[in-house]
Coordinates of C-alpha atoms in Angstrom, one line a residue:
X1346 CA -30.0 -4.7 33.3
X1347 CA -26.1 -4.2 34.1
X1348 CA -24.9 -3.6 30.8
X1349 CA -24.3 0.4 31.9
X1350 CA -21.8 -1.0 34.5
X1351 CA -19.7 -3.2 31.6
X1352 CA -17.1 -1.3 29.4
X1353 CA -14.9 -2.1 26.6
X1354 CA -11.1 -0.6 26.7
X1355 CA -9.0 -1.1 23.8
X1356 CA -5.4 -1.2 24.5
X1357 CA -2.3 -0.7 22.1
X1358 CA 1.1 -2.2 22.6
X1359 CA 2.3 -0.4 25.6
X1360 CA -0.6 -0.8 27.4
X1361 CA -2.0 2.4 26.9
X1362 CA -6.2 3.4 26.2
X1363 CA -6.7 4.0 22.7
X1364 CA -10.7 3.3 23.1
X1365 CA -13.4 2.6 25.8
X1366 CA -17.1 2.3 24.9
X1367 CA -19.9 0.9 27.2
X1368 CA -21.1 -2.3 26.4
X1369 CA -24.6 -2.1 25.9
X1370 CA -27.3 -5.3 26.0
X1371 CA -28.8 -7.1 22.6
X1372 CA -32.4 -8.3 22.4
X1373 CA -31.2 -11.9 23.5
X1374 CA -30.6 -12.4 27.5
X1375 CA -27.5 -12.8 28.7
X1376 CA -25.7 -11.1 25.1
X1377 CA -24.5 -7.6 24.8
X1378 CA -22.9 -5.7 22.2
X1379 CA -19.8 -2.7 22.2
X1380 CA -19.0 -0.8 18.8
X1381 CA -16.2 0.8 18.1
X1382 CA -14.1 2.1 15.6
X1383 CA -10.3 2.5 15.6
X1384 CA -8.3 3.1 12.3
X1385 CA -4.5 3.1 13.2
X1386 CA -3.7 -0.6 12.2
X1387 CA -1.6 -2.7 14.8
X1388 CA -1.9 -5.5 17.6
X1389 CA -4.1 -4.8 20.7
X1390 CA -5.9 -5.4 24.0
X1391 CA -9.5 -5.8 24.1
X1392 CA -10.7 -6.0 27.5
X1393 CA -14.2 -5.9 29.4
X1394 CA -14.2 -4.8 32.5
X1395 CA -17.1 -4.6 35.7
X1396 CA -17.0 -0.8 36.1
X1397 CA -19.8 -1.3 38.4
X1398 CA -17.7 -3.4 40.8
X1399 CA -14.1 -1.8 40.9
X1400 CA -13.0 -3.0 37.1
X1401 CA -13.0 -6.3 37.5
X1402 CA -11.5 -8.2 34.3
X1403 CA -14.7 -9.9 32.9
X1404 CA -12.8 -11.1 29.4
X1405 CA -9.8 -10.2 27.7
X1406 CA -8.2 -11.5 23.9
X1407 CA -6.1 -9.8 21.3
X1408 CA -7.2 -8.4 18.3
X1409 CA -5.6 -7.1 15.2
X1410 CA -6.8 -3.7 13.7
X1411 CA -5.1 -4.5 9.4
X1412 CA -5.1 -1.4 7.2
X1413 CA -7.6 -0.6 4.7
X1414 CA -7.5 -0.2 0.9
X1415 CA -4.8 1.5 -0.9
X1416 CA -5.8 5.2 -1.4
X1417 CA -4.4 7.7 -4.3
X1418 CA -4.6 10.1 -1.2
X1419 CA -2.1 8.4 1.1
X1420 CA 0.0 6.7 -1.4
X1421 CA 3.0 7.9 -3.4
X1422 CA 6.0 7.1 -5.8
X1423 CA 9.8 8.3 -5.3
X1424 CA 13.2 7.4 -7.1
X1425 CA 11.2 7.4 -10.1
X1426 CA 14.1 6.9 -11.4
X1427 CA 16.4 6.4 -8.5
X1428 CA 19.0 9.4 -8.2
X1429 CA 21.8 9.4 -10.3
X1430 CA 20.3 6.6 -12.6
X1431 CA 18.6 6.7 -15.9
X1432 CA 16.0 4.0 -17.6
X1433 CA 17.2 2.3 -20.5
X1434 CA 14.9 0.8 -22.8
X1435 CA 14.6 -3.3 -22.8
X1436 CA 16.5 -2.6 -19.2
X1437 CA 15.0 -3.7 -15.9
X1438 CA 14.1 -0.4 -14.1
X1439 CA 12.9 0.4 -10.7
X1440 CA 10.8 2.4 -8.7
X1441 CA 9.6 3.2 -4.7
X1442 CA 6.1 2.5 -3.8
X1443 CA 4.7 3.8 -0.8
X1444 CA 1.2 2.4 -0.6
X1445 CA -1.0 3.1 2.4
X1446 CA -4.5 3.5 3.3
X1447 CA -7.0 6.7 3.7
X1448 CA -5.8 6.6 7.6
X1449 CA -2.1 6.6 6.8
X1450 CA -1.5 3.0 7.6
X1451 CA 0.9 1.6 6.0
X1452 CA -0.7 -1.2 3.2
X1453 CA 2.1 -4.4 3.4
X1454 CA -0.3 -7.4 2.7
X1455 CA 1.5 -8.8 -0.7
X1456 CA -1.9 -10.2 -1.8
X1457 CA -3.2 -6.4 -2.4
X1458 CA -0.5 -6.4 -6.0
X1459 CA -3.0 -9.7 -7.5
X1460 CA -5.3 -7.2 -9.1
X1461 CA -2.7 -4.5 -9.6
X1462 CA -2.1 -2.8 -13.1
X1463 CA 0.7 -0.8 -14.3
X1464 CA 0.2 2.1 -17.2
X1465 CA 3.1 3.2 -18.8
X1466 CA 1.7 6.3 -21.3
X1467 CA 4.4 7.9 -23.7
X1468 CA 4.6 11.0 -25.1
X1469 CA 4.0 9.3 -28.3
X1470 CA 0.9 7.9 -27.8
X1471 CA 1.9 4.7 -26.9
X1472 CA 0.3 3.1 -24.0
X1473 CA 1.5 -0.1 -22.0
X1474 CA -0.1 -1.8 -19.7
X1475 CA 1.4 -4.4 -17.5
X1476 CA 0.5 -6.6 -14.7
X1477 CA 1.5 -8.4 -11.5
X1478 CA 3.3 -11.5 -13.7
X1479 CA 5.0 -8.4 -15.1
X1480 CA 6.5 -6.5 -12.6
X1481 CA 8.7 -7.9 -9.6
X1482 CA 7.7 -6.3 -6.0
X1483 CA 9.6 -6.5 -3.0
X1484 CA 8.6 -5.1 0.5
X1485 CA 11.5 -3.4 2.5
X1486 CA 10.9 -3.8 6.2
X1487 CA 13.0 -1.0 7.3
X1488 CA 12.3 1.5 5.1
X1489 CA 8.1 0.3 4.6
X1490 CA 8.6 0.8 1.2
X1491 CA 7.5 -1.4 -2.0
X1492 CA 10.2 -1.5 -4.5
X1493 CA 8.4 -2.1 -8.1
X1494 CA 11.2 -3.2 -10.8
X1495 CA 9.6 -3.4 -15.0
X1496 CA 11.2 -3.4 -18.2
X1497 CA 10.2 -0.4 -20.4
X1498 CA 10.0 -1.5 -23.8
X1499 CA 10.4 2.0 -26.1
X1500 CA 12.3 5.1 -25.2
X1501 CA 11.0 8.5 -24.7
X1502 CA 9.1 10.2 -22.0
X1503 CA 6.3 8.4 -20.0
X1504 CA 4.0 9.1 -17.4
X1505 CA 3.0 6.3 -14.7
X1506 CA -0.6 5.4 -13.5
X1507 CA -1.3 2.1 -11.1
X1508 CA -4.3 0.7 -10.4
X1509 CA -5.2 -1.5 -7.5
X1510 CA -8.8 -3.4 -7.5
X1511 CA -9.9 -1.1 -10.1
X1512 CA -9.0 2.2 -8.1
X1513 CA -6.7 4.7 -9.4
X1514 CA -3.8 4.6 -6.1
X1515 CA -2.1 7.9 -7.4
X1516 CA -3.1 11.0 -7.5
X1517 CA -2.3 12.6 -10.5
X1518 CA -3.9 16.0 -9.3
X1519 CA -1.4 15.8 -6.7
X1520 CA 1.6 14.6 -8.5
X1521 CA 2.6 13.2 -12.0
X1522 CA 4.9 11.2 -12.4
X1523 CA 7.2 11.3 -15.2
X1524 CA 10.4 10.2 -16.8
X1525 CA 12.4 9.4 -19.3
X1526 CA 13.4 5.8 -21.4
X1527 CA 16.6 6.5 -22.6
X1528 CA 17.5 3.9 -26.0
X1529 CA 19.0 0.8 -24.4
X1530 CA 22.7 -0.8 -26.0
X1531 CA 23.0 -0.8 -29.3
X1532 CA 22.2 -4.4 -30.8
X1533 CA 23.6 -6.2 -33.6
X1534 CA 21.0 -7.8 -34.9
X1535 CA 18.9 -4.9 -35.5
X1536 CA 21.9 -2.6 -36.9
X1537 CA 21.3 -1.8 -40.5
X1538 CA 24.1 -0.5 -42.5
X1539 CA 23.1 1.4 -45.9
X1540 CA 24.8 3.7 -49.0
X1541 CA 27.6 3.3 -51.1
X1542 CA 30.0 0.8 -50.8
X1543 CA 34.0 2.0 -50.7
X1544 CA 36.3 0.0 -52.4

């Protein structure tokens, strides 16, 4: 048995070793197995090398290391509202999303949003809850931030919850997030006039 001379390195983008586990042998001849566990998501370099016979390149291939789930832990809001901005009811408004997982990476994958649900609670008791045909969300490559754009749909203050695969991804023990629906324009059609007439 050789499989103490075999090792598994694990290589990031600039070449460098971010892992190296021996490679140990399974119960069938001629298979052996290496575990290992790296959690900062990215592209890498999974070699085996002979250790036994001056680390001889046995096999090498690239592997992808993708982030996790969104967790409330990692993830936050900001510009909520945007600086020097208000929300106005039946108005689109907008919000920063940074969304990542229990290891800091950054979550990107726009599939993650399918089973997301937005809470919008006001101070009134009313409660709204939107979904993913409700909300528009764009991913900013420079910045790595989600921006999240809904229509609030009765002034006042309100406090924001989201939920992602049925896990709560902000911690409200951490940070609440609040603000205020200012009434939108002033509409015509639902302008009442009333009280005596002047002639």
């Amino acid at each position: 048995d050789t499989s103490g001379d075999y090792v598994l390195v694990l290589r990031d983008a600039n070449g460098v070793v971010v892992e190296e586990v021996f490679v140990s042998s399974s119960s069938s001849p001629g298979t052996y197995t290496a575990s290992y566990s790296h959690n900062v998501a990215g592209e890498y370099t999974m070699q085996v090398l002979d250790r036994g016979n001056g680390n001889v390149l046995i096999s090498q291939e690239t592997v992808s290391v993708q982030a996790a789930a969104p967790a409330a832990s990692t993830t936050s809001v900001s510009d909520f509202p945007p600086p020097n901005t208000s929300y106005n009811n039946g108005q689109p408004a907008t919000f920063e999303l940074s969304l990542a997982d229990l290891f800091g990476n950054s979550v990107v994958d726009d599939s993650v949003f399918d089973d997301l649900t937005l809470t919008i609670a006001a101070d009134s008791g009313d409660t709204i809850t939107l979904t993913r045909a409700d909300m528009t969300i764009t991913y900013n490559e420079v910045t790595g931030l989600h921006s999240v754009e809904f229509t609030p749909t009765s002034p006042g203050r309100i406090s924001l919850n989201l939920v992602i695969n049925g896990e709560n991804v902000l911690d409200s023990s951490r940070t609440s997030y609040s603000a205020v629906i200012e009434p939108g324009p002033v509409s015509a059609a639902e302008t009442e006039f009333s009280g005596t007439s002047v002639e």
